PDB file of C-alpha atoms in Angstrom:
ATOM      1  CA  UNK A   1       1.598  29.704 -33.911  1.00 76.00           C
ATOM      2  CA  UNK A   2       4.281  29.466 -31.329  1.00 81.00           C
ATOM      3  CA  UNK A   3       5.251  25.862 -29.953  1.00 84.00           C
ATOM      4  CA  UNK A   4       7.221  26.079 -26.747  1.00 91.00           C
ATOM      5  CA  UNK A   5       7.313  23.596 -23.824  1.00 92.00           C
ATOM      6  CA  UNK A   6       7.270  26.277 -21.220  1.00 95.00           C
ATOM      7  CA  UNK A   7       4.247  28.006 -22.757  1.00 96.00           C
ATOM      8  CA  UNK A   8       2.422  24.682 -22.832  1.00 96.00           C
ATOM      9  CA  UNK A   9       3.468  23.773 -19.164  1.00 97.00           C
ATOM     10  CA  UNK A  10       2.036  27.227 -18.012  1.00 97.00           C
ATOM     11  CA  UNK A  11      -1.073  26.554 -19.949  1.00 97.00           C
ATOM     12  CA  UNK A  12      -1.548  23.313 -18.319  1.00 97.00           C
ATOM     13  CA  UNK A  13      -0.997  24.795 -14.891  1.00 97.00           C
ATOM     14  CA  UNK A  14      -3.681  27.511 -15.756  1.00 98.00           C
ATOM     15  CA  UNK A  15      -6.174  24.972 -16.911  1.00 97.00           C
ATOM     16  CA  UNK A  16      -5.588  22.857 -13.858  1.00 96.00           C
ATOM     17  CA  UNK A  17      -6.247  25.834 -11.589  1.00 96.00           C
ATOM     18  CA  UNK A  18      -9.425  26.431 -13.480  1.00 96.00           C
ATOM     19  CA  UNK A  19     -10.429  22.739 -12.825  1.00 94.00           C
ATOM     20  CA  UNK A  20     -10.253  22.009 -16.662  1.00 95.00           C
ATOM     21  CA  UNK A  21      -8.350  18.634 -16.467  1.00 95.00           C
ATOM     22  CA  UNK A  22      -8.882  17.692 -20.055  1.00 96.00           C
ATOM     23  CA  UNK A  23      -7.075  20.913 -21.412  1.00 97.00           C
ATOM     24  CA  UNK A  24      -4.387  20.599 -18.699  1.00 97.00           C
ATOM     25  CA  UNK A  25      -3.459  17.163 -19.702  1.00 97.00           C
ATOM     26  CA  UNK A  26      -3.666  18.154 -23.372  1.00 97.00           C
ATOM     27  CA  UNK A  27      -1.163  20.952 -22.770  1.00 97.00           C
ATOM     28  CA  UNK A  28       1.244  18.829 -20.735  1.00 97.00           C
ATOM     29  CA  UNK A  29       1.255  16.289 -23.338  1.00 95.00           C
ATOM     30  CA  UNK A  30       2.131  19.000 -25.988  1.00 94.00           C
ATOM     31  CA  UNK A  31       4.990  20.204 -23.717  1.00 94.00           C
ATOM     32  CA  UNK A  32       6.409  16.646 -23.493  1.00 91.00           C
ATOM     33  CA  UNK A  33       6.452  16.426 -27.367  1.00 89.00           C
ATOM     34  CA  UNK A  34       8.895  19.172 -27.187  1.00 88.00           C
ATOM     35  CA  UNK A  35      10.949  18.313 -24.137  1.00 88.00           C
ATOM     36  CA  UNK A  36      10.140  14.665 -23.224  1.00 86.00           C
ATOM     37  CA  UNK A  37      12.508  14.730 -20.150  1.00 85.00           C
ATOM     38  CA  UNK A  38      10.910  17.726 -18.476  1.00 90.00           C
ATOM     39  CA  UNK A  39      10.500  16.477 -14.883  1.00 91.00           C
ATOM     40  CA  UNK A  40       8.037  19.258 -13.947  1.00 95.00           C
ATOM     41  CA  UNK A  41       5.669  18.387 -16.727  1.00 95.00           C
ATOM     42  CA  UNK A  42       6.010  14.589 -15.995  1.00 92.00           C
ATOM     43  CA  UNK A  43       5.237  15.172 -12.397  1.00 94.00           C
ATOM     44  CA  UNK A  44       2.231  17.207 -13.028  1.00 96.00           C
ATOM     45  CA  UNK A  45       0.854  14.904 -15.631  1.00 94.00           C
ATOM     46  CA  UNK A  46       1.269  11.898 -13.263  1.00 92.00           C
ATOM     47  CA  UNK A  47      -0.595  13.792 -10.567  1.00 94.00           C
ATOM     48  CA  UNK A  48      -3.377  14.752 -12.983  1.00 93.00           C
ATOM     49  CA  UNK A  49      -3.783  11.225 -14.068  1.00 92.00           C
ATOM     50  CA  UNK A  50      -4.640  10.215 -10.494  1.00 91.00           C
ATOM     51  CA  UNK A  51      -7.445  12.732 -10.624  1.00 90.00           C
ATOM     52  CA  UNK A  52      -9.311  11.755 -13.680  1.00 88.00           C
ATOM     53  CA  UNK A  53     -12.154   9.491 -13.470  1.00 85.00           C
ATOM     54  CA  UNK A  54     -10.992   6.914 -15.990  1.00 83.00           C
ATOM     55  CA  UNK A  55      -7.829   5.418 -14.430  1.00 74.00           C
ATOM     56  CA  UNK A  56      -5.197   4.950 -17.161  1.00 66.00           C
ATOM     57  CA  UNK A  57      -2.496   2.270 -16.336  1.00 58.00           C
ATOM     58  CA  UNK A  58       0.422   1.924 -18.775  1.00 53.00           C
ATOM     59  CA  UNK A  59       1.006  -1.675 -20.248  1.00 53.00           C
ATOM     60  CA  UNK A  60       3.557  -3.664 -18.244  1.00 49.00           C
ATOM     61  CA  UNK A  61       6.925  -4.000 -19.803  1.00 52.00           C
ATOM     62  CA  UNK A  62       9.833  -6.268 -19.213  1.00 58.00           C
ATOM     63  CA  UNK A  63      12.893  -4.572 -17.407  1.00 68.00           C
ATOM     64  CA  UNK A  64      15.022  -4.514 -20.573  1.00 70.00           C
ATOM     65  CA  UNK A  65      12.315  -2.919 -22.682  1.00 73.00           C
ATOM     66  CA  UNK A  66      11.419  -0.586 -19.935  1.00 70.00           C
ATOM     67  CA  UNK A  67      15.076   0.501 -19.696  1.00 76.00           C
ATOM     68  CA  UNK A  68      15.399   1.176 -23.328  1.00 78.00           C
ATOM     69  CA  UNK A  69      12.036   2.844 -23.681  1.00 75.00           C
ATOM     70  CA  UNK A  70      12.932   5.208 -20.725  1.00 75.00           C
ATOM     71  CA  UNK A  71      16.061   6.279 -22.347  1.00 81.00           C
ATOM     72  CA  UNK A  72      14.405   6.585 -25.795  1.00 80.00           C
ATOM     73  CA  UNK A  73      11.694   8.685 -24.533  1.00 73.00           C
ATOM     74  CA  UNK A  74      14.057  10.879 -22.591  1.00 76.00           C
ATOM     75  CA  UNK A  75      15.965  11.770 -25.574  1.00 81.00           C
ATOM     76  CA  UNK A  76      14.369  14.517 -27.675  1.00 80.00           C
ATOM     77  CA  UNK A  77      14.158  14.515 -31.518  1.00 82.00           C
ATOM     78  CA  UNK A  78      16.504  17.466 -31.644  1.00 85.00           C
ATOM     79  CA  UNK A  79      19.051  15.602 -29.713  1.00 89.00           C
ATOM     80  CA  UNK A  80      18.793  12.453 -31.807  1.00 90.00           C
ATOM     81  CA  UNK A  81      19.483  14.557 -34.880  1.00 92.00           C
ATOM     82  CA  UNK A  82      22.420  16.351 -33.497  1.00 93.00           C
ATOM     83  CA  UNK A  83      24.058  12.996 -32.335  1.00 94.00           C
ATOM     84  CA  UNK A  84      23.321  11.612 -35.763  1.00 95.00           C
ATOM     85  CA  UNK A  85      24.844  14.721 -37.548  1.00 95.00           C
ATOM     86  CA  UNK A  86      27.819  14.664 -35.159  1.00 95.00           C
ATOM     87  CA  UNK A  87      28.656  10.917 -35.978  1.00 94.00           C
ATOM     88  CA  UNK A  88      28.398  11.708 -39.683  1.00 95.00           C
ATOM     89  CA  UNK A  89      30.643  14.459 -39.455  1.00 95.00           C
ATOM     90  CA  UNK A  90      33.101  12.279 -37.334  1.00 94.00           C
ATOM     91  CA  UNK A  91      32.769   9.475 -39.933  1.00 92.00           C
ATOM     92  CA  UNK A  92      33.894  12.104 -42.849  1.00 93.00           C
ATOM     93  CA  UNK A  93      36.767  13.372 -40.532  1.00 92.00           C
ATOM     94  CA  UNK A  94      37.896   9.854 -39.974  1.00 90.00           C
ATOM     95  CA  UNK A  95      37.965   9.159 -43.765  1.00 90.00           C
ATOM     96  CA  UNK A  96      40.001  12.246 -44.398  1.00 90.00           C
ATOM     97  CA  UNK A  97      42.289  11.421 -41.676  1.00 86.00           C
ATOM     98  CA  UNK A  98      42.898   8.013 -42.922  1.00 85.00           C
ATOM     99  CA  UNK A  99      43.493   9.413 -46.452  1.00 84.00           C
ATOM    100  CA  UNK A 100      46.074  11.847 -45.313  1.00 83.00           C
ATOM    101  CA  UNK A 101      47.910  10.146 -42.510  1.00 80.00           C
ATOM    102  CA  UNK A 102      47.398   6.402 -43.209  1.00 77.00           C
ATOM    103  CA  UNK A 103      47.853   6.325 -46.972  1.00 75.00           C
ATOM    104  CA  UNK A 104      50.830   3.866 -46.828  1.00 75.00           C
ATOM    105  CA  UNK A 105      50.271   2.480 -43.339  1.00 79.00           C
ATOM    106  CA  UNK A 106      48.523  -0.212 -41.610  1.00 81.00           C
ATOM    107  CA  UNK A 107      44.778   0.837 -41.409  1.00 78.00           C
ATOM    108  CA  UNK A 108      43.175  -1.869 -39.319  1.00 84.00           C
ATOM    109  CA  UNK A 109      42.610   0.208 -36.148  1.00 85.00           C
ATOM    110  CA  UNK A 110      41.256   3.374 -38.082  1.00 84.00           C
ATOM    111  CA  UNK A 111      39.047   1.233 -40.200  1.00 88.00           C
ATOM    112  CA  UNK A 112      37.732  -0.410 -36.999  1.00 91.00           C
ATOM    113  CA  UNK A 113      37.029   2.998 -35.473  1.00 91.00           C
ATOM    114  CA  UNK A 114      35.353   4.136 -38.635  1.00 91.00           C
ATOM    115  CA  UNK A 115      33.111   1.045 -38.597  1.00 94.00           C
ATOM    116  CA  UNK A 116      32.016   1.731 -35.260  1.00 95.00           C
ATOM    117  CA  UNK A 117      31.204   5.395 -35.932  1.00 94.00           C
ATOM    118  CA  UNK A 118      29.274   4.354 -39.099  1.00 94.00           C
ATOM    119  CA  UNK A 119      27.291   1.673 -37.381  1.00 95.00           C
ATOM    120  CA  UNK A 120      26.479   4.140 -34.563  1.00 95.00           C
ATOM    121  CA  UNK A 121      25.411   6.811 -37.133  1.00 94.00           C
ATOM    122  CA  UNK A 122      23.258   4.222 -38.918  1.00 95.00           C
ATOM    123  CA  UNK A 123      21.624   3.288 -35.501  1.00 94.00           C
ATOM    124  CA  UNK A 124      21.055   6.896 -34.352  1.00 93.00           C
ATOM    125  CA  UNK A 125      19.875   7.847 -37.771  1.00 93.00           C
ATOM    126  CA  UNK A 126      17.245   5.034 -37.664  1.00 93.00           C
ATOM    127  CA  UNK A 127      16.096   6.128 -34.193  1.00 91.00           C
ATOM    128  CA  UNK A 128      15.856   9.663 -35.450  1.00 92.00           C
ATOM    129  CA  UNK A 129      13.603   8.566 -38.353  1.00 92.00           C
ATOM    130  CA  UNK A 130      11.414   6.509 -36.045  1.00 89.00           C
ATOM    131  CA  UNK A 131      11.230   9.421 -33.579  1.00 83.00           C
ATOM    132  CA  UNK A 132      10.435  11.958 -36.269  1.00 84.00           C
ATOM    133  CA  UNK A 133       7.743   9.545 -37.746  1.00 83.00           C
ATOM    134  CA  UNK A 134       6.104   9.341 -34.277  1.00 76.00           C
ATOM    135  CA  UNK A 135       6.410  12.957 -33.743  1.00 74.00           C
ATOM    136  CA  UNK A 136       4.915  14.052 -37.081  1.00 76.00           C
ATOM    137  CA  UNK A 137       2.371  11.427 -37.344  1.00 77.00           C
ATOM    138  CA  UNK A 138       1.077  11.011 -33.779  1.00 80.00           C
ATOM    139  CA  UNK A 139      -2.612  10.324 -33.436  1.00 89.00           C
ATOM    140  CA  UNK A 140      -2.934  10.675 -29.674  1.00 92.00           C
ATOM    141  CA  UNK A 141      -6.035  12.823 -28.438  1.00 95.00           C
ATOM    142  CA  UNK A 142      -7.509  13.789 -25.311  1.00 96.00           C
ATOM    143  CA  UNK A 143     -11.215  14.098 -24.323  1.00 96.00           C
ATOM    144  CA  UNK A 144     -11.796  17.741 -23.340  1.00 96.00           C
ATOM    145  CA  UNK A 145     -15.520  17.356 -22.506  1.00 95.00           C
ATOM    146  CA  UNK A 146     -16.774  15.970 -19.215  1.00 94.00           C
ATOM    147  CA  UNK A 147     -18.154  12.806 -20.618  1.00 95.00           C
ATOM    148  CA  UNK A 148     -18.419  11.250 -24.109  1.00 95.00           C
ATOM    149  CA  UNK A 149     -20.203   8.188 -25.286  1.00 96.00           C
ATOM    150  CA  UNK A 150     -18.474   5.741 -27.647  1.00 96.00           C
ATOM    151  CA  UNK A 151     -20.821   4.258 -30.352  1.00 96.00           C
ATOM    152  CA  UNK A 152     -20.162   1.181 -32.562  1.00 95.00           C
ATOM    153  CA  UNK A 153     -20.395   3.430 -35.625  1.00 94.00           C
ATOM    154  CA  UNK A 154     -20.291   7.016 -36.558  1.00 95.00           C
ATOM    155  CA  UNK A 155     -23.697   8.079 -35.278  1.00 94.00           C
ATOM    156  CA  UNK A 156     -25.970   8.115 -32.284  1.00 94.00           C
ATOM    157  CA  UNK A 157     -28.187   5.404 -33.935  1.00 95.00           C
ATOM    158  CA  UNK A 158     -25.427   2.803 -33.398  1.00 95.00           C
ATOM    159  CA  UNK A 159     -24.872   0.684 -30.253  1.00 95.00           C
ATOM    160  CA  UNK A 160     -23.327   2.334 -27.177  1.00 96.00           C
ATOM    161  CA  UNK A 161     -20.112   0.831 -26.401  1.00 95.00           C
ATOM    162  CA  UNK A 162     -18.625   2.733 -23.559  1.00 94.00           C
ATOM    163  CA  UNK A 163     -18.515   6.087 -21.609  1.00 95.00           C
ATOM    164  CA  UNK A 164     -15.361   7.930 -21.032  1.00 95.00           C
ATOM    165  CA  UNK A 165     -14.618  11.053 -18.980  1.00 95.00           C
ATOM    166  CA  UNK A 166     -12.693  14.193 -19.223  1.00 95.00           C
ATOM    167  CA  UNK A 167      -8.816  13.774 -19.429  1.00 94.00           C
ATOM    168  CA  UNK A 168      -8.986  10.319 -20.937  1.00 94.00           C
ATOM    169  CA  UNK A 169      -6.150   9.729 -23.424  1.00 94.00           C
ATOM    170  CA  UNK A 170      -6.496   7.603 -26.468  1.00 94.00           C
ATOM    171  CA  UNK A 171      -5.508   7.246 -30.083  1.00 93.00           C
ATOM    172  CA  UNK A 172      -7.555   8.341 -33.091  1.00 93.00           C
ATOM    173  CA  UNK A 173      -7.844   5.588 -35.641  1.00 93.00           C
ATOM    174  CA  UNK A 174      -9.909   7.339 -38.410  1.00 93.00           C
ATOM    175  CA  UNK A 175     -12.100  10.360 -38.989  1.00 92.00           C
ATOM    176  CA  UNK A 176     -15.496  10.491 -40.825  1.00 90.00           C
ATOM    177  CA  UNK A 177     -17.383  13.922 -41.009  1.00 87.00           C
ATOM    178  CA  UNK A 178     -18.089  14.971 -37.333  1.00 94.00           C
ATOM    179  CA  UNK A 179     -16.971  11.649 -35.840  1.00 96.00           C
ATOM    180  CA  UNK A 180     -13.666  10.070 -34.901  1.00 95.00           C
ATOM    181  CA  UNK A 181     -12.966   6.388 -34.233  1.00 96.00           C
ATOM    182  CA  UNK A 182     -10.743   6.082 -31.202  1.00 95.00           C
ATOM    183  CA  UNK A 183      -8.996   3.345 -29.486  1.00 92.00           C
ATOM    184  CA  UNK A 184      -8.633   3.273 -25.689  1.00 92.00           C
ATOM    185  CA  UNK A 185      -5.623   2.158 -23.821  1.00 85.00           C
ATOM    186  CA  UNK A 186      -7.423  -1.045 -22.836  1.00 85.00           C
ATOM    187  CA  UNK A 187      -7.902  -1.845 -26.452  1.00 85.00           C
ATOM    188  CA  UNK A 188     -11.562  -0.942 -26.606  1.00 90.00           C
ATOM    189  CA  UNK A 189     -12.646   1.039 -29.661  1.00 93.00           C
ATOM    190  CA  UNK A 190     -15.695   3.143 -30.690  1.00 95.00           C
ATOM    191  CA  UNK A 191     -16.826   6.287 -32.367  1.00 96.00           C
ATOM    192  CA  UNK A 192     -17.106   9.649 -30.458  1.00 96.00           C
ATOM    193  CA  UNK A 193     -18.215  13.145 -31.681  1.00 96.00           C
ATOM    194  CA  UNK A 194     -15.126  15.036 -33.099  1.00 95.00           C
ATOM    195  CA  UNK A 195     -15.750  18.417 -31.158  1.00 95.00           C
ATOM    196  CA  UNK A 196     -15.310  16.472 -27.844  1.00 96.00           C
ATOM    197  CA  UNK A 197     -11.666  15.621 -28.435  1.00 96.00           C
ATOM    198  CA  UNK A 198      -8.576  17.541 -29.090  1.00 95.00           C
ATOM    199  CA  UNK A 199      -5.434  16.150 -30.950  1.00 94.00           C
ATOM    200  CA  UNK A 200      -2.172  16.588 -29.050  1.00 94.00           C
ATOM    201  CA  UNK A 201      -0.246  16.988 -32.360  1.00 88.00           C
ATOM    202  CA  UNK A 202      -1.366  20.620 -33.118  1.00 81.00           C
ATOM    203  CA  UNK A 203       1.196  21.186 -35.945  1.00 71.00           C
TER     204      UNK A 203
END
């Protein structure tokens, strides 16, 4: 029941040394959920991606989007929440300051500062909500079996669509009994047996 980035990192290292790349990637991804800017985890994960049979290449992003996403991903949920709380406390302090010291004085500059703080608080609050929603409702999963066949429906009687290999990372779209519908990073979708995959979000 303990969720700690260092524990997941060490578990990932152990699984890598055992040659179990699926569980290694799974635990590295769990570590990054807690500490998204952990350089050691990022480095090991990038290395493992070069070893898995299914090469997974992230989608190309323009420079501005890539810059923003790099910063967004590097800041943890806790940090976003702390910044938001600090801005709210600062706004309350500014309001009290204006009431006490600027009751009968020109308030243009204090109001301008207050508006900047409030807009910043709203922006970081929105990013915190988005980050929390992504954290709590993540449907990312990893293939822990050596191979898995994707079918067009939840059963072996359906048409085979693809074959994926250990360590493949994908999103779960929906579940049905002992099957899950997944979407690969290349956009291809299909159904695989539930025991062959492990969800990254284990809370």
